[in-house]
Short mmCIF file of C-alpha atoms and ligand atoms in Angstrom, two decimals:
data_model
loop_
_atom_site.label_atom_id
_atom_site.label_comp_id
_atom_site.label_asym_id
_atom_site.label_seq_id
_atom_site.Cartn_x
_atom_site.Cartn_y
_atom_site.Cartn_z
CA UNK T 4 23.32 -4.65 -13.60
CA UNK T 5 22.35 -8.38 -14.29
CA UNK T 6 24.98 -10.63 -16.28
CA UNK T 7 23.95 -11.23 -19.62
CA UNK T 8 21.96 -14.36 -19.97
CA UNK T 9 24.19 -15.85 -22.10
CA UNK T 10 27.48 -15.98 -19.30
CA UNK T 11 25.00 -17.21 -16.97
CA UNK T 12 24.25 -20.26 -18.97
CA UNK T 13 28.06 -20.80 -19.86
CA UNK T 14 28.86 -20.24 -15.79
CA UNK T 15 26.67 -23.14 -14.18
CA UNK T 16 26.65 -25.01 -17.66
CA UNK T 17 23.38 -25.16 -18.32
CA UNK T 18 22.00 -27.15 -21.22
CA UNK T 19 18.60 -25.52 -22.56
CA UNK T 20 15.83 -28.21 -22.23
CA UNK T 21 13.42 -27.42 -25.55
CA UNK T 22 10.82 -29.92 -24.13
CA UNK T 23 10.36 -27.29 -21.20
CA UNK T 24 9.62 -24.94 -23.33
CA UNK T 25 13.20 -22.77 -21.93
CA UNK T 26 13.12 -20.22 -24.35
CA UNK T 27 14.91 -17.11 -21.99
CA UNK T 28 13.58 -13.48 -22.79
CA UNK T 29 16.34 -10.98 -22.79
CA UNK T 30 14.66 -8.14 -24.24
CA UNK T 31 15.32 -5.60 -21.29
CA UNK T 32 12.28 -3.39 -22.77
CA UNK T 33 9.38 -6.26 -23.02
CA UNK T 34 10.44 -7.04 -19.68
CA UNK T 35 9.49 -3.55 -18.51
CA UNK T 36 6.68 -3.20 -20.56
CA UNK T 37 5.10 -6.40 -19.01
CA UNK T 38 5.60 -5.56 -15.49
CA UNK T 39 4.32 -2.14 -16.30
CA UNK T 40 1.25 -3.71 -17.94
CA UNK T 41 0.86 -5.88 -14.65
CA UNK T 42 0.86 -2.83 -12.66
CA UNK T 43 3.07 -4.13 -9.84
CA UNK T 44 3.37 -2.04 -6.54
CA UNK T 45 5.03 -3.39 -3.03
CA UNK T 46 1.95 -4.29 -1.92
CA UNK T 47 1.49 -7.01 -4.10
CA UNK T 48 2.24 -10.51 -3.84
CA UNK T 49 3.10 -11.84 -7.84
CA UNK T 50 3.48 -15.30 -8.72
CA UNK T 51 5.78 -16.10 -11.20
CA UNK T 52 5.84 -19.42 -13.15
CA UNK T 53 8.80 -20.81 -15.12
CA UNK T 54 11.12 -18.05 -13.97
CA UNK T 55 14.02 -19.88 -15.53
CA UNK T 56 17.53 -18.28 -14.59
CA UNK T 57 15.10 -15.10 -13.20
CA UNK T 58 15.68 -12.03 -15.44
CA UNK T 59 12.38 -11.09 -15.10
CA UNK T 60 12.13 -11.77 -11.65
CA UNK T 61 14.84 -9.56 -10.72
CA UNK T 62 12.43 -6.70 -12.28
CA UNK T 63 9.28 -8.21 -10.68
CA UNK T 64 11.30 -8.61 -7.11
CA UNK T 65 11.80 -4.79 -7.34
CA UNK T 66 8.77 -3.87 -7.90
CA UNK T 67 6.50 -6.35 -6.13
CA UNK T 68 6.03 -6.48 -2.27
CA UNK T 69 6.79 -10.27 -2.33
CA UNK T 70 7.32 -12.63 -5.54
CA UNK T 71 6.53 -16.94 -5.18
CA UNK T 72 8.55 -18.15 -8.45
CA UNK T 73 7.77 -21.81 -9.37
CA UNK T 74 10.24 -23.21 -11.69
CA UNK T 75 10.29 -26.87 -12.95
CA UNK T 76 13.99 -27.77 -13.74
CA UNK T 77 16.17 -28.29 -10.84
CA UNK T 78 19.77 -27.34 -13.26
CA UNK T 79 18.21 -23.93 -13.55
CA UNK T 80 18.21 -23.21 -9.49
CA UNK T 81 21.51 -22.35 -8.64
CA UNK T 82 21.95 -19.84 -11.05
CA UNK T 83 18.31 -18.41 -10.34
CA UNK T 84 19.27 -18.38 -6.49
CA UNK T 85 22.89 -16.47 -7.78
CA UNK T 86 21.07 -13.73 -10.08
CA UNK T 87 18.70 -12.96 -6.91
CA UNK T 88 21.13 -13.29 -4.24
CA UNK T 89 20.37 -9.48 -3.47
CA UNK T 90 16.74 -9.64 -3.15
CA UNK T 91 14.84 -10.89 0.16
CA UNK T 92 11.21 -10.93 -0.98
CA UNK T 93 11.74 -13.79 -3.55
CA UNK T 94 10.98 -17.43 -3.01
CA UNK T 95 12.18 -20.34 -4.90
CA UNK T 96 9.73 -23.21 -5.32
CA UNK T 97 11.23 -26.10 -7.69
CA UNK T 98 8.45 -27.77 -8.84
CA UNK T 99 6.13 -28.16 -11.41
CA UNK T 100 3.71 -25.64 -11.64
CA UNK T 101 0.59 -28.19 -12.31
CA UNK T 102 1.12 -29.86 -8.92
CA UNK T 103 1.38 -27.20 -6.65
CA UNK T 104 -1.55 -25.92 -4.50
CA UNK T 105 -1.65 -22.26 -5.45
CA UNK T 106 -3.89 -21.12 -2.42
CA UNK T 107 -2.49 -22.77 0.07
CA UNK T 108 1.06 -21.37 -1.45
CA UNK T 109 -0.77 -17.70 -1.07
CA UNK T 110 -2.15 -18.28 2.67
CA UNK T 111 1.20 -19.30 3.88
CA UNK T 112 2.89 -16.69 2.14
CA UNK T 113 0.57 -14.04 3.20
CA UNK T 114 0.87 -15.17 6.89
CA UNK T 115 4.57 -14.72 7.06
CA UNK T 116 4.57 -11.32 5.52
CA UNK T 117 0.53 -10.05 6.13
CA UNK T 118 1.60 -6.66 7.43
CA UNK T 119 3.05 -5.64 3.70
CA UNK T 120 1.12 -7.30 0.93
CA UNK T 121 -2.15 -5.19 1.41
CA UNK T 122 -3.74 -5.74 -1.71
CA UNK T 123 -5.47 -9.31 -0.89
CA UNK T 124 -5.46 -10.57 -4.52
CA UNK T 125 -2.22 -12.60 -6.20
CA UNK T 126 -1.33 -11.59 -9.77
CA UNK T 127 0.30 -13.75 -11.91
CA UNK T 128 3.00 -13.30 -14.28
CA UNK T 129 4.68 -15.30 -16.72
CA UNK T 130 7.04 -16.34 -19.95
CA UNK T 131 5.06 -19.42 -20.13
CA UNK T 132 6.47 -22.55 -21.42
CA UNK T 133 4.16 -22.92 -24.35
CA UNK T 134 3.33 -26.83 -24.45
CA UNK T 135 1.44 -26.43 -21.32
CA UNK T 136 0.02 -23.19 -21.71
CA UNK T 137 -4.22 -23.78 -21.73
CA UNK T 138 -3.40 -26.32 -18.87
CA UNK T 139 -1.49 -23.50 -16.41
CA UNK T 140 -4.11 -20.85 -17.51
CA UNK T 141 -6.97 -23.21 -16.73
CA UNK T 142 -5.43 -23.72 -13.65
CA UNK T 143 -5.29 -20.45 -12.48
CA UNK T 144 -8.96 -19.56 -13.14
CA UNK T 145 -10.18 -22.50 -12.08
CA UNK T 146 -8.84 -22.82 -8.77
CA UNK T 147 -9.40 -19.42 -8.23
CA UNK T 148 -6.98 -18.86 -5.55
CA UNK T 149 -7.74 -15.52 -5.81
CA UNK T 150 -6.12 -13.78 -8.85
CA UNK T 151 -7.44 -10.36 -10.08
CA UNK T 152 -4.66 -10.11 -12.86
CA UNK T 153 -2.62 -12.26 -15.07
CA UNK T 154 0.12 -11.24 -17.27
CA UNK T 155 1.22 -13.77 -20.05
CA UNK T 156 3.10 -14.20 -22.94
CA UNK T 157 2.01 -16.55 -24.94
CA UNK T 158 2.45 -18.30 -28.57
CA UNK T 159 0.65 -15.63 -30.77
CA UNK T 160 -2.47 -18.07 -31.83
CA UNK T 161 -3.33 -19.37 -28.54
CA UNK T 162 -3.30 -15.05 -27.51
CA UNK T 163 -5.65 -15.13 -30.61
CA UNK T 164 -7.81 -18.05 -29.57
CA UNK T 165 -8.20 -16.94 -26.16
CA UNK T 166 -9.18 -13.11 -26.89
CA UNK T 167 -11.31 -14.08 -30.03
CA UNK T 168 -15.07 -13.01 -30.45
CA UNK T 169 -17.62 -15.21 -31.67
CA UNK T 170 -18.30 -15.85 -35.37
CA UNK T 171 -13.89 -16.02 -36.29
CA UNK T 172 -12.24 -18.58 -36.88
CA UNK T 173 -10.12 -18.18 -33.87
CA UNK T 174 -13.06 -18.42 -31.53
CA UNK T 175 -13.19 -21.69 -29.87
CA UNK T 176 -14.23 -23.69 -26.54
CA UNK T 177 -10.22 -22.12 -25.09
CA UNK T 178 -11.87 -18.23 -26.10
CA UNK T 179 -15.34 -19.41 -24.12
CA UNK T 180 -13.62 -20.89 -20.88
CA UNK T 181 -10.99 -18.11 -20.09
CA UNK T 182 -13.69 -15.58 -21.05
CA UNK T 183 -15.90 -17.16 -18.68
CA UNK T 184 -13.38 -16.10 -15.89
CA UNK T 185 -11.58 -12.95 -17.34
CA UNK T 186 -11.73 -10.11 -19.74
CA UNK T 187 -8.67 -11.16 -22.09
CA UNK T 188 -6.47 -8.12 -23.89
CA UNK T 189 -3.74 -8.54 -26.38
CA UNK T 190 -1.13 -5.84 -25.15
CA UNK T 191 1.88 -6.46 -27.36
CA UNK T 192 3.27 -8.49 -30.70
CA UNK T 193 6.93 -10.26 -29.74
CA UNK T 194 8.87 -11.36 -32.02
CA UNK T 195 11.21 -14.36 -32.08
CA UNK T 196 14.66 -12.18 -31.79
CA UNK T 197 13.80 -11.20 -28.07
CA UNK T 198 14.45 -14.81 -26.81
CA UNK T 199 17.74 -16.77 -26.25
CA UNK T 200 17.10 -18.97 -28.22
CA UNK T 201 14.56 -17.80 -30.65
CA UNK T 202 11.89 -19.94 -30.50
CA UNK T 203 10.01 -20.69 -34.05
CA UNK T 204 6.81 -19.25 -33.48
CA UNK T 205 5.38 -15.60 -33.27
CA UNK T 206 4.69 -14.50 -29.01
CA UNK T 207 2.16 -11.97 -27.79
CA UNK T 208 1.56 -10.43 -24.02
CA UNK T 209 -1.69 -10.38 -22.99
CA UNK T 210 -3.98 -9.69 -20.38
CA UNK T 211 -5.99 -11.22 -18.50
CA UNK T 212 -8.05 -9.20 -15.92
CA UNK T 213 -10.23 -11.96 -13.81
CA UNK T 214 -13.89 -11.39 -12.82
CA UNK T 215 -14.88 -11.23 -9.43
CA UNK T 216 -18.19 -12.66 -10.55
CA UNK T 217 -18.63 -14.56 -13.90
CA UNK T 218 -20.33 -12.65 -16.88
CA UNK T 219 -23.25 -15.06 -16.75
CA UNK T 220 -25.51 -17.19 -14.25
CA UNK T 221 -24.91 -20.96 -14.08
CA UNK T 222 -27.47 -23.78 -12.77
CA UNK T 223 -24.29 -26.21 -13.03
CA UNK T 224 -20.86 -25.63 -14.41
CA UNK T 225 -20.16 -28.91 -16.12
CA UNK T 226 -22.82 -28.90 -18.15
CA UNK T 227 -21.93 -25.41 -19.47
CA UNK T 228 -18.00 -26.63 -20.23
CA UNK T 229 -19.64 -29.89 -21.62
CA UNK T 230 -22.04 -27.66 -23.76
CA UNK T 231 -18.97 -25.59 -24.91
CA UNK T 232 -17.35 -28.42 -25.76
CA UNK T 233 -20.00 -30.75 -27.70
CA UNK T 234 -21.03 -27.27 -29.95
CA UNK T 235 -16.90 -26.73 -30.82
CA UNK T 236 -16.59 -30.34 -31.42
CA UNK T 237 -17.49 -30.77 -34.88
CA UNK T 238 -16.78 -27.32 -35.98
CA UNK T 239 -18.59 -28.02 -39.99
CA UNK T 240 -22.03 -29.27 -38.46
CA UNK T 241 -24.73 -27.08 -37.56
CA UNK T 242 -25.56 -26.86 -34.20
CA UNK T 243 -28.07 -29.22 -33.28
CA UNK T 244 -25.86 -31.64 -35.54
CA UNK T 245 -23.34 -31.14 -33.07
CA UNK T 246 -25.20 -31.21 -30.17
CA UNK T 247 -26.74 -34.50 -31.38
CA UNK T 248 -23.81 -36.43 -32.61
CA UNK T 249 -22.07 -35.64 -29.03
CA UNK T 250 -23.90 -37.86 -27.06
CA UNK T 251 -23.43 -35.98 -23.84
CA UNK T 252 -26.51 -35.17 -23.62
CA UNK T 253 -29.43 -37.68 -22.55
CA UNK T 254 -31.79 -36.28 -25.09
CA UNK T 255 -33.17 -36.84 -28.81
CA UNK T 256 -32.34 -34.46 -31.93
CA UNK T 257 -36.19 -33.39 -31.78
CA UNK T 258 -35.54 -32.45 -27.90
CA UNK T 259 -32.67 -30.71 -28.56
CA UNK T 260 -34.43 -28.46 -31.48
CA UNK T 261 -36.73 -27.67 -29.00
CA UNK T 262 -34.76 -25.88 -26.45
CA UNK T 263 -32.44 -24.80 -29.03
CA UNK T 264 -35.85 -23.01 -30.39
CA UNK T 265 -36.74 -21.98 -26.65
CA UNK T 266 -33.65 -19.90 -26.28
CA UNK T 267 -34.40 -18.58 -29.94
CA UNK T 268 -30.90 -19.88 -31.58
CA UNK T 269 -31.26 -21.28 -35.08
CA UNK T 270 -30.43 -24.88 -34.97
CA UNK T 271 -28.74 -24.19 -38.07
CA UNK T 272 -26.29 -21.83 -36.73
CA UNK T 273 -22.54 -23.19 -36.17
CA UNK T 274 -21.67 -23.71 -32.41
CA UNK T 275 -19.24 -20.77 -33.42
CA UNK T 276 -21.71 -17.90 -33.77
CA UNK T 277 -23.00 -18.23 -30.31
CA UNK T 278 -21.59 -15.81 -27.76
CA UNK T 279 -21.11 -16.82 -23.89
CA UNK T 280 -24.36 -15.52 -22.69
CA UNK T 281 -26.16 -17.63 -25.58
CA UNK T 282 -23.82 -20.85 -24.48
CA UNK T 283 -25.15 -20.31 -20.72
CA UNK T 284 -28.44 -20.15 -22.01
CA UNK T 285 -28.48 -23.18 -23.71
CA UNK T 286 -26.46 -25.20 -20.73
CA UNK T 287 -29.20 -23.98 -18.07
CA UNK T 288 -31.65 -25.53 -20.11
CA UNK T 289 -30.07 -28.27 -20.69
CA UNK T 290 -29.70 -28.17 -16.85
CA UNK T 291 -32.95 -28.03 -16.41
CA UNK T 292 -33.89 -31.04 -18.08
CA UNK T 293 -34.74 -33.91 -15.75
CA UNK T 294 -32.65 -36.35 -17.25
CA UNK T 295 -29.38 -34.52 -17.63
CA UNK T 296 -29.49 -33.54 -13.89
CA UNK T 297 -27.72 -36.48 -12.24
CA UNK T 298 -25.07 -36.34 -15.26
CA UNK T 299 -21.29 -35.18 -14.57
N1 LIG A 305 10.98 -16.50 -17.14
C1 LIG A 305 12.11 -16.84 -17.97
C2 LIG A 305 12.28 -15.75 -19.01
O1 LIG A 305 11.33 -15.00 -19.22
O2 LIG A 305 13.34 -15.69 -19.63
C3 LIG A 305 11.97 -18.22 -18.62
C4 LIG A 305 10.73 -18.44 -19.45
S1 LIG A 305 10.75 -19.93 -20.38
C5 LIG A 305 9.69 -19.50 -21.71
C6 LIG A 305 9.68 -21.04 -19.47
C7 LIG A 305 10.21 -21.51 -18.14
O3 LIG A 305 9.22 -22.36 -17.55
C8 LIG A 305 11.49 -22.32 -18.18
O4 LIG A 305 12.39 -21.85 -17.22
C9 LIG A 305 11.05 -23.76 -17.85
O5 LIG A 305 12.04 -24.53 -17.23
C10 LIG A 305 9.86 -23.48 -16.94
N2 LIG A 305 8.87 -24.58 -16.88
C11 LIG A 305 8.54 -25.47 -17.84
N3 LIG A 305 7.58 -26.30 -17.42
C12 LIG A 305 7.27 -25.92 -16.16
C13 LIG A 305 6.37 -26.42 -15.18
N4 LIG A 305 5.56 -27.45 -15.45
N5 LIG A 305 6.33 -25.82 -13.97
C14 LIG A 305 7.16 -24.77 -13.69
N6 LIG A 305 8.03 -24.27 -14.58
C15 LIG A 305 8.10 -24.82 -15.79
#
């Protein structure tokens, strides 16, 4: 059995660092229920961000064929090295998560222990510290270092941004860009009581299960993002108002009411209507114009 998280903390004296978002879950049952959700087996090689003092890695390091937890604060390492003294398929790696090169973490892991971890994708699974959570998430995807799962909890509104449909409130340029990667799932509501200490907003789980091919064909991925972005960025104006006022585009309103007509989208609607396959629409023509081709 694992000491309880609070002796560990009084043990190696460790002061809780808010700013790092150390908010320790030591609900025994969510912890299950997210590894069971992640669908761990030994052949699998999980990466774990912000393990903390690694009560959930004990669980993953059972389960998993070989774990890579990347933890930020150096006061939290001896007593994540003492609570998983036992395991040998765990490895420490104290450093912030947005520096580290995730595939290049995976390809030397994988050629020290090839023979077990057969299944050749990485899942990822985390108690994320919330003020960087978009940036670790866009990391992921965007790298793609070859993730078929991700397993997250989250604050609950940024789970509701990032699953949301078009046409809510909710739904957003974060909903568009993790979409554009994976299918996102809420799997479970967690409230503040299951943390040490209880943090002051509501958590969800969810899921992220990554694409091996995007839902939609792209002539050039900026200009999609930068289309996402210009048609979220003034949320009250119509489309082409939006489109217009941005000035990312090297066009006039009367150019831009034209393609917005080719694709057959109102120039009226909000930018918040338009689903993903509409938004890659709209970027591949805006690809296509001569003038916007040479733009990053
Ligand atoms: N996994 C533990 C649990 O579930 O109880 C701790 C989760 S706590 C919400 C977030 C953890 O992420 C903390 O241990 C914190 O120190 C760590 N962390 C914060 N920023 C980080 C970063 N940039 N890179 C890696 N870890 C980070």
């Amino acid at each position: 059995m694992r000491a309880n998280t609070k002796e560990i903390l009084q043990k190696f004296n460790i002061k809780l660092t808010k700013s790092l978002g150390q908010n320790f879950l030591t609900d025994d049952n969510i912890v299950g229920k997210i590894i069971d959700t992640a669908e761990i087996a030994k052949t699998d090689l999980v990466i774990e961000v912000g393990p903390g003092i690694g009560n959930m890695t004990r669980e993953l390091a059972k389960r998993a064929g070989k774990v890579a937890a990347i933890e930020i604060d150096k006061h939290l390492i001896p007593a994540l090295k003492e609570n998983l003294n036992e395991f040998t398929n765990v490895d420490i790696i104290n450093e912030d998560v947005l520096n580290v090169d995730i595939k290049r973490l995976t390809e030397d892991i994988r050629q020290t222990y090839d023979t077990e971890l057969k299944n050749d994708k990485v899942k990822v699974v985390a108690n994320l510290p919330y003020y960087i959570t978009t940036p670790i998430i866009m990391k992921f995807l965007e790298e793609d270092p070859g993730i078929d799962m991700m397993v997250l909890m989250v604050q609950k509104e940024v789970g509701e941004r990032i699953a949301a449909k078009p046409g809510g409130k909710d739904y957003g340029a974060l909903s568009v860009a993790v979409q554009y990667y994976a299918k996102p799932e809420t799997v479970l509501k967690v409230p503040p009581g299951c943390f040490i200490p209880q943090p002051e907003v509501d958590s969800v789980v969810i899921r992220l299960k990554v694409f091996d091919q995007p839902p939609v064909k792209l002539l050039n991925k900026d200009i999609f993002f930068k289309t996402v972005k210009a048609s979220f960025g003034q949320r009250r104006k119509t489309l082409i108002n939006a489109l217009s006022n941005s000035g990312q585009f090297h066009l006039s309103k009367e150019e831009i009411k034209q393609i917005l007509e080719s694709i057959g989208v109102d120039e009226k609607q909000r930018g918040e209507t338009l689903t993903i396959e509409q938004f890659a629409r709209l970027a591949n023509a805006f690809s296509g114009q001569k003038r916007n081709q040479g733009f990053d």
